[in-house]
Coordinates of C-alpha atoms in Angstrom, one line a residue:
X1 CA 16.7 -36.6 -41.6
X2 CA 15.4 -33.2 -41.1
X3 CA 12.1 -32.7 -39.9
X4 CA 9.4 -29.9 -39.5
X5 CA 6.0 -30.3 -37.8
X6 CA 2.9 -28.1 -38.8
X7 CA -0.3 -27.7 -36.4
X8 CA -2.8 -24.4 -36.8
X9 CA -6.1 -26.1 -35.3
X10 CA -8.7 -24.3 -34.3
X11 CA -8.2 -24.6 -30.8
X12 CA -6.7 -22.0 -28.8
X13 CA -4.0 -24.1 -27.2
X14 CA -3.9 -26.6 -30.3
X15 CA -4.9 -30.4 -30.7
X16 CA -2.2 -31.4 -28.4
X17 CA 0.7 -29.0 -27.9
X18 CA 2.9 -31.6 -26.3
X19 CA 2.9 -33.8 -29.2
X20 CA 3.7 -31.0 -31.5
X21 CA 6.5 -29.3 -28.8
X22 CA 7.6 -33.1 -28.0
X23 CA 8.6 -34.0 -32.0
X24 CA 9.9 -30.8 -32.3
X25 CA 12.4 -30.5 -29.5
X26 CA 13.1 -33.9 -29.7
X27 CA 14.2 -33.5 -33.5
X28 CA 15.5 -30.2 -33.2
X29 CA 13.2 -29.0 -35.7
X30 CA 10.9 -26.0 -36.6
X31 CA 7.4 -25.8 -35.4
X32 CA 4.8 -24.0 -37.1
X33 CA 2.2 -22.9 -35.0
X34 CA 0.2 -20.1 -33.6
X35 CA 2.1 -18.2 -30.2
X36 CA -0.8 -19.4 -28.0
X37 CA -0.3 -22.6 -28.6
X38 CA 3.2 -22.2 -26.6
X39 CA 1.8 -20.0 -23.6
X40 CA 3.5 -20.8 -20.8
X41 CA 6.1 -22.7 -21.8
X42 CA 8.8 -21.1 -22.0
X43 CA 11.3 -24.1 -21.7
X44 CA 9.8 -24.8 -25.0
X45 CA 10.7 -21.5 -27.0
X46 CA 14.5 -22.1 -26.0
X47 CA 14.3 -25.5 -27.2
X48 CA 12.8 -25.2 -30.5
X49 CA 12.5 -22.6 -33.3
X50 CA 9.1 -21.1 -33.7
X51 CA 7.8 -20.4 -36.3
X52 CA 4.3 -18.3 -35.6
X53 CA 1.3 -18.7 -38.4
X54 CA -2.3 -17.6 -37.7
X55 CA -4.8 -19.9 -35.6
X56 CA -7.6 -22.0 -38.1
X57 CA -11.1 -21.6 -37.3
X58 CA -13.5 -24.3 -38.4
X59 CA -14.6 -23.9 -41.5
X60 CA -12.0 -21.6 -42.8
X61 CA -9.9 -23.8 -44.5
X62 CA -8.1 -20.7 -46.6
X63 CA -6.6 -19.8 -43.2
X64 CA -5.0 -23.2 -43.2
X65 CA -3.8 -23.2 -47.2
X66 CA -2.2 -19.9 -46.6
X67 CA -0.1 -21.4 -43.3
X68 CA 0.1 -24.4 -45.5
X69 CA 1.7 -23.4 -48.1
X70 CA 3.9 -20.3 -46.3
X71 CA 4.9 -22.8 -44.1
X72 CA 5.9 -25.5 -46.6
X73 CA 7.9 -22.9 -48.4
X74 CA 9.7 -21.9 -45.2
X75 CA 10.6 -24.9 -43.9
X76 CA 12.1 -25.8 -47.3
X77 CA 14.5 -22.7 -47.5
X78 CA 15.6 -24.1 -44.2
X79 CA 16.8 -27.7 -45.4
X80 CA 14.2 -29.8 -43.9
X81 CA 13.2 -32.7 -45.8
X82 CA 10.3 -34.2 -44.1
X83 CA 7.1 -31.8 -43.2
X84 CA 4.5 -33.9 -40.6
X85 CA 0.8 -32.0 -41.1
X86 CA -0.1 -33.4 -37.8
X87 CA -3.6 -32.6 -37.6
X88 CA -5.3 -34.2 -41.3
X89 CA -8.8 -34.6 -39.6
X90 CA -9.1 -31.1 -39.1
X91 CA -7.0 -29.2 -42.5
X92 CA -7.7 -31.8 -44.8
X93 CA -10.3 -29.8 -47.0
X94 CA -7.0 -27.1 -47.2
X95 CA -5.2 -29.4 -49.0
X96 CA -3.6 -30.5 -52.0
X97 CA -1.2 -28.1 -51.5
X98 CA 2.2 -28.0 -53.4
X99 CA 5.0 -29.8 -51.4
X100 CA 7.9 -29.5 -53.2
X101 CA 10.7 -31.0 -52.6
X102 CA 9.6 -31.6 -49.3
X103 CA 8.3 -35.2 -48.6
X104 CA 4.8 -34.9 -46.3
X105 CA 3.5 -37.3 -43.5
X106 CA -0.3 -36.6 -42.7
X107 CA -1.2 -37.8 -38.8
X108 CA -4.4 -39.2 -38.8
X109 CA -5.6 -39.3 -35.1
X110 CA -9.2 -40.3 -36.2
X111 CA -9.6 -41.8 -39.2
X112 CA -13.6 -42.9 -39.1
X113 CA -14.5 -39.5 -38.7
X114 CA -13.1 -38.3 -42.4
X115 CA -16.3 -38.7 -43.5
X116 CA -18.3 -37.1 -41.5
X117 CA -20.7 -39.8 -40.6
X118 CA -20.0 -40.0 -37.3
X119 CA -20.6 -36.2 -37.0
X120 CA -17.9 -33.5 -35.9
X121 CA -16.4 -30.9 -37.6
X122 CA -16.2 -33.0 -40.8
X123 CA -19.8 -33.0 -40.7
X124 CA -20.2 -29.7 -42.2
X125 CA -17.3 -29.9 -45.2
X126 CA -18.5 -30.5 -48.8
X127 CA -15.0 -31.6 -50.5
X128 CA -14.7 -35.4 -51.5
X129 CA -12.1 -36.6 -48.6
X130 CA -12.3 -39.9 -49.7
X131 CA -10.7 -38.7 -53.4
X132 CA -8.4 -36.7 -51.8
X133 CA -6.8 -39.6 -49.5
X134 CA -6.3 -41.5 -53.3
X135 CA -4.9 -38.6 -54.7
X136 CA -2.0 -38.2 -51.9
X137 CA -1.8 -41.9 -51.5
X138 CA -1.1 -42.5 -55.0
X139 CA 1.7 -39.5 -54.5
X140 CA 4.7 -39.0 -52.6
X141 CA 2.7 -38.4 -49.4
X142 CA 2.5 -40.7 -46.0
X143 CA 0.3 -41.5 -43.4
X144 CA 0.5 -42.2 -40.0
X145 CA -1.8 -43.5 -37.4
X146 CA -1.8 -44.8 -34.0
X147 CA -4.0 -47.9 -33.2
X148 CA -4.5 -50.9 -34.7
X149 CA -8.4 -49.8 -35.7
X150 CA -7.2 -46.6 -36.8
X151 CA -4.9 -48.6 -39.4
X152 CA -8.2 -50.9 -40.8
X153 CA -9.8 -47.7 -41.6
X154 CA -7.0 -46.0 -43.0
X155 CA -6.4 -48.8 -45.4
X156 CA -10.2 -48.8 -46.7
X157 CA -9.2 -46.0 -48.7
X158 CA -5.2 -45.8 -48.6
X159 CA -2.6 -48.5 -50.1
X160 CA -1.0 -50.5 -47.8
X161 CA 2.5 -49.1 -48.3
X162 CA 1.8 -45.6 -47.5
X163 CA -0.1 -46.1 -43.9
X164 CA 2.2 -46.1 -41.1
X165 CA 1.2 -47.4 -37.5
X166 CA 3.5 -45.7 -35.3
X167 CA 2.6 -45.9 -31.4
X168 CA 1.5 -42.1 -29.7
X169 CA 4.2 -40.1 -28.4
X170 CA 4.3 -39.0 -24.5
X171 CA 8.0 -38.6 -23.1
X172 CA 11.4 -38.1 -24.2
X173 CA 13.2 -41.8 -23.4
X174 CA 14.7 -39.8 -20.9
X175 CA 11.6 -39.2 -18.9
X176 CA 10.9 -42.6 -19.1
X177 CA 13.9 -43.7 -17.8
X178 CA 13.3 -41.8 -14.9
X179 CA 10.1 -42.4 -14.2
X180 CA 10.2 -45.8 -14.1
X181 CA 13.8 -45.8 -11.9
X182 CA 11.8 -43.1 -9.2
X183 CA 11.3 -44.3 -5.5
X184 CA 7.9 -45.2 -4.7
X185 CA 6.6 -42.0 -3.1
X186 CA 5.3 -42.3 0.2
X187 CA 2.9 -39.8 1.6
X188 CA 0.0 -39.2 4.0
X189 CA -2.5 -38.2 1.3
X190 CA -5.5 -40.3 1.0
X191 CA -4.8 -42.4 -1.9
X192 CA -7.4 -41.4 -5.1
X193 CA -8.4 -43.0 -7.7
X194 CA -7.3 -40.4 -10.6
X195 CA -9.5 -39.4 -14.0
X196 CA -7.0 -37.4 -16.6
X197 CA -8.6 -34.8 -18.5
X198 CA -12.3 -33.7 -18.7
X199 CA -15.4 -35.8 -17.5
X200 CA -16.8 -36.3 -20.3
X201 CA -19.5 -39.1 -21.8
X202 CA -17.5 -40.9 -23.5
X203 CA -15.1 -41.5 -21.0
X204 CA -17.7 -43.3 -18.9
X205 CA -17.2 -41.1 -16.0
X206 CA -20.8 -41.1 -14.7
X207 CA -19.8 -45.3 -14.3
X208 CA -16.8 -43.9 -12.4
X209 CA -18.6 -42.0 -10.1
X210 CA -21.2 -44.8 -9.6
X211 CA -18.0 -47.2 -8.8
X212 CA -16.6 -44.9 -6.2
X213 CA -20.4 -44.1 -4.7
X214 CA -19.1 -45.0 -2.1
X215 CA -15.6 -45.7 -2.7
X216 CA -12.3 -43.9 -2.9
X217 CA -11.4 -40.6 -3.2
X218 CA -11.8 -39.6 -6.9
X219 CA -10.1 -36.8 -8.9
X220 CA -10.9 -35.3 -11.6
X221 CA -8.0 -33.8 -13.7
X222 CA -10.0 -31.7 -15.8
X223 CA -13.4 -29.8 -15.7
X224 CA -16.7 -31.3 -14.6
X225 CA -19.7 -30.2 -16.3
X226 CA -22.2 -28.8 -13.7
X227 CA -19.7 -30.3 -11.2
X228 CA -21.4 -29.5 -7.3
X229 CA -24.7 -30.2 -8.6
X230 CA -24.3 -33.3 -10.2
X231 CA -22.6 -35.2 -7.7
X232 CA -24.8 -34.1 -4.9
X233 CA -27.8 -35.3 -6.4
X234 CA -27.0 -38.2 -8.4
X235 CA -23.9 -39.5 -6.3
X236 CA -23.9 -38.1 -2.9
X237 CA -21.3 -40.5 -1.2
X238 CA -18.6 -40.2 -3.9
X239 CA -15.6 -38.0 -2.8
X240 CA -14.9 -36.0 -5.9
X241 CA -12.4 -33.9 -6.1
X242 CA -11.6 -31.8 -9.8
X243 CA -9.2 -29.0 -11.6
X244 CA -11.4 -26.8 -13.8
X245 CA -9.2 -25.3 -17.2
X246 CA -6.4 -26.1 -18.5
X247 CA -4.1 -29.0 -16.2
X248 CA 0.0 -27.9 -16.8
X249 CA 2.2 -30.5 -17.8
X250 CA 3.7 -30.0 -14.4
X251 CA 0.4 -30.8 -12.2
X252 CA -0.4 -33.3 -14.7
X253 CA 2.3 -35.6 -13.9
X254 CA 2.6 -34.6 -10.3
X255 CA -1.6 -35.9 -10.0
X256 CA -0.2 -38.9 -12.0
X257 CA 2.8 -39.7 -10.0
X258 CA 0.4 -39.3 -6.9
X259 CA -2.2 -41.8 -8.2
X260 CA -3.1 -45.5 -6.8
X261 CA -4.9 -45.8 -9.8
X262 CA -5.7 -44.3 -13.4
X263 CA -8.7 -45.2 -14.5
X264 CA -10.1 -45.2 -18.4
X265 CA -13.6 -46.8 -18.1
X266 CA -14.3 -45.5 -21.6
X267 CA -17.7 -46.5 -23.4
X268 CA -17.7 -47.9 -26.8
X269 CA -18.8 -44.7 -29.0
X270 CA -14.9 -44.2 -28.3
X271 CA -13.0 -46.6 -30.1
X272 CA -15.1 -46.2 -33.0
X273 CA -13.2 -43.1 -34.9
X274 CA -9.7 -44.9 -34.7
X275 CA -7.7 -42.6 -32.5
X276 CA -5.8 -42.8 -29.4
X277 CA -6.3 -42.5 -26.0
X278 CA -3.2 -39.6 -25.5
X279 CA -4.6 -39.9 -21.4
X280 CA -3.7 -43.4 -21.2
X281 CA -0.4 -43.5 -23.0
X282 CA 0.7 -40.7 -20.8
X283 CA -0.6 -42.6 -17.5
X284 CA 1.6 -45.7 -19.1
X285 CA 5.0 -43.9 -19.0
X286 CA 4.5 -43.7 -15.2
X287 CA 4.1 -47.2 -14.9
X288 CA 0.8 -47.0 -12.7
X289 CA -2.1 -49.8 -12.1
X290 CA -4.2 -48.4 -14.6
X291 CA -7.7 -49.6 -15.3
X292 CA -9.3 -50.0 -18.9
X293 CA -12.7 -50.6 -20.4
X294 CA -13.1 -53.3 -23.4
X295 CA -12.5 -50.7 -26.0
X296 CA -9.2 -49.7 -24.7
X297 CA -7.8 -53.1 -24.3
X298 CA -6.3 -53.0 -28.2
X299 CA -4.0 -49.7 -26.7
X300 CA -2.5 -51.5 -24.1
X301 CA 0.2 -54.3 -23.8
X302 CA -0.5 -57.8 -21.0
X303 CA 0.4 -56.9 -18.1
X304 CA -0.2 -57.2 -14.0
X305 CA -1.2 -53.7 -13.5
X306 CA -3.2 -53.1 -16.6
X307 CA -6.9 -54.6 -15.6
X308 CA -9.7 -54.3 -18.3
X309 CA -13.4 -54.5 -17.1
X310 CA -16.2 -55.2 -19.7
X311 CA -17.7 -52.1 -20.9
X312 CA -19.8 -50.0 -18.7
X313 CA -20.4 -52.9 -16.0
X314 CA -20.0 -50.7 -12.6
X315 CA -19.4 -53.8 -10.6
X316 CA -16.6 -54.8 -12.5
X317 CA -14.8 -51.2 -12.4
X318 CA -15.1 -51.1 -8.6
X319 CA -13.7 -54.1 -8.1
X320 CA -10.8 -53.2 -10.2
X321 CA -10.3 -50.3 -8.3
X322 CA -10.2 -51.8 -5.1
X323 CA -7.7 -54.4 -6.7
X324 CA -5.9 -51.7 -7.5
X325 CA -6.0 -49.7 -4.1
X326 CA -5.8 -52.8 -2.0
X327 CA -2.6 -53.5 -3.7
X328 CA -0.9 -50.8 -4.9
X329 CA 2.5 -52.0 -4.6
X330 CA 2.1 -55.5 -6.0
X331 CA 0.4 -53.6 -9.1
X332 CA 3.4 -50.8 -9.0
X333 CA 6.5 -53.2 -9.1
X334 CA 4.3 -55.2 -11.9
X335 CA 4.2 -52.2 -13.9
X336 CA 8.1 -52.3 -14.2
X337 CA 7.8 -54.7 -16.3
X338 CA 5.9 -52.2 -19.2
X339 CA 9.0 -49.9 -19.4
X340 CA 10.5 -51.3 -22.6
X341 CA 7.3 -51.4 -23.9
X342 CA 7.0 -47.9 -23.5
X343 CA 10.3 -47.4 -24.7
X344 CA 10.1 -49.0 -27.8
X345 CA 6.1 -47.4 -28.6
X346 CA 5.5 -44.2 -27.1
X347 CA 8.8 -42.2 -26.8
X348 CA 9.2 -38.9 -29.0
X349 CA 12.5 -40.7 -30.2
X350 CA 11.3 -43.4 -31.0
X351 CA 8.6 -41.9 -32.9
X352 CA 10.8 -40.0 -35.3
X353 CA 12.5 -43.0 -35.7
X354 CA 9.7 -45.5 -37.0
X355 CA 8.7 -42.2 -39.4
X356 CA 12.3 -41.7 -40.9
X357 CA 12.7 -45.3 -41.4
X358 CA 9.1 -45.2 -43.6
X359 CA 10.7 -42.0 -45.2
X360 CA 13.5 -44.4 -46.3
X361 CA 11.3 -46.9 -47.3
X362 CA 9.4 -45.2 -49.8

């Protein structure tokens, strides 16, 4: 089944470039995006044909019709059959569009905030979302989400047969392979305790540093807001270490690899929209001791060296950690055990396959 995989958001770099450079090089299939989405990465461009379309800003939808439909059209003069819009949340007030003969899976990454009601973009937009999800369900169109609440919202306004729940893409099966086959790495670095991506709210980072005041050493993988002065006034025993901008792919998975423990201490607010914690499927294909909050817990399979805490309770969450640092190899060789698991739900293969077979279906 030929594929094609469309992505314009607003963003600079994109919603998430790997997902979009992951499905593509992993189906062999044309991505339509703007160039600075693929900024360096080069190993990408030789992979996958590009096809370059201009970047959305909020509240220009037109911008996203025109790539839309150009790119519809395109992709259909070059034989693909199935064309994955895979940001809905953000384009949706862009569409219907004309598909052809092209058959069209929307990703919805976070499906409670279609409405606007709990703020966002979708806020600001006037058209009637919920009339438009009945018009493409009643269609040819699919949907796919990624957790199991993202799915109960979908189907308040979809039928059942046209919502998919397909687990978040990270690695190629490859990778995961590999990965999980790797030598435990033995250094002299102080072992951390490691946040991925910004340190935001609703990750519950400010319980993080509490948990680690004192504690471990803690990095940050991503920027800290007013970094220096925060921690020196409200936590001044916490060891924080962080990498302001944008993280490669490459340090990414090297701060991963390096980790004793992953930590997700997210606050409610967060499962609330549906959508996926992309930063905890990609600690997963590591096969880590990670730590999860309450509202995580649905995103992650039993296991050893998965510990969930209740929901902003610090004493809980440093306990975990020092579990987690106290027995780092225990928790490591536990972890093994997650591989087919991670296989089977979060490979870019496998993801294609669980969308062809719904293609087939319908």
């Amino acid at each position: 089944m030929r594929f094609a995989f469309f992505d314009d958001y607003c963003h600079e770099r994109g919603h998430h470039p790997d997902l979009l450079m992951g499905l593509g090089t992993a189906a062999g299939a044309p991505v339509y995006c703007p160039p600075s989405y693929l900024e360096g990465r080069s190993a990408d461009r030789r992979r996958v044909e590009h096809v370059p379309v201009t970047g959305s800003r909020q509240g220009l939808a037109s911008v996203t019709r025109r790539n839309l439909e150009a790119s519809l059209a395109d992709a259909s003069a070059r034989g693909c059959e199935v064309f994955v819009n895979l940001f809905f949340d953000e384009n949706w007030d862009s569409l219907p569009v004309a598909p052809g003969p092209l058959r069209v899976i929307h990703a919805l990454h976070r499906p409670a905030e279609l409405t606007g009601e709990l703020g966002g973009v979708n806020a600001e937009k006037t058209g009637d979302v919920r009339g438009l999800l009945k018009q493409l369900g009643e269609g040819r169109d699919l949907f796919v989400v990624h957790t199991v609440t993202g799915e109960r919202q979908a189907l308040d306004w979809l039928p059942r047969d046209v919502v998919v729940r397909v687990g978040w893409p990270a690695a190629t099966a490859a990778e995961v392979r590999e990965r999980f086959a790797a030598p435990r790495r033995v250094t002299d670095e102080e072992p951390y305790v490691l946040l991925v991506g910004e340190a935001l709210d609703y990750k519950g980072f400010h319980h993080l540093l509490e948990a680690v005041n004192p504690g471990p050493r803690l990095r940050i993988a991503g920027n800290l807001a007013n970094g220096e002065e925060l921690i020196a006034r409200r936590y001044p025993r916490a060891r924080v270490d962080w990498e302001p901008g944008w993280i490669t792919r490459e340090r990414m998975h090297r701060l991963i690899e390096g980790a004793a423990v992953v930590a997700f201490p997210y606050l409610d607010e967060f499962a609330a929209h549906g959508g996926v914690s992309a930063a905890l499927v990609q600690a997963l294909t590591f096969g880590k001791a990670i730590v999860v909050s309450e509202p995580l817990a649905p995103q992650v399979p039993v296991s050893e060296a998965i510990m969930t805490v209740p929901t902003g309770d610090v004493r809980a969450l440093r306990a975990a950690i020092a579990r987690g640092m106290d027995h780092r190899a225990v928790l490591e060789d536990a972890a093994q055990d997650l591989r087919e698991y991670v296989l089977r739900e979060h490979t870019y293969e496998g993801h294609l396959e669980q969308m062809s077979q719904a293609v087939a279906g319908r």
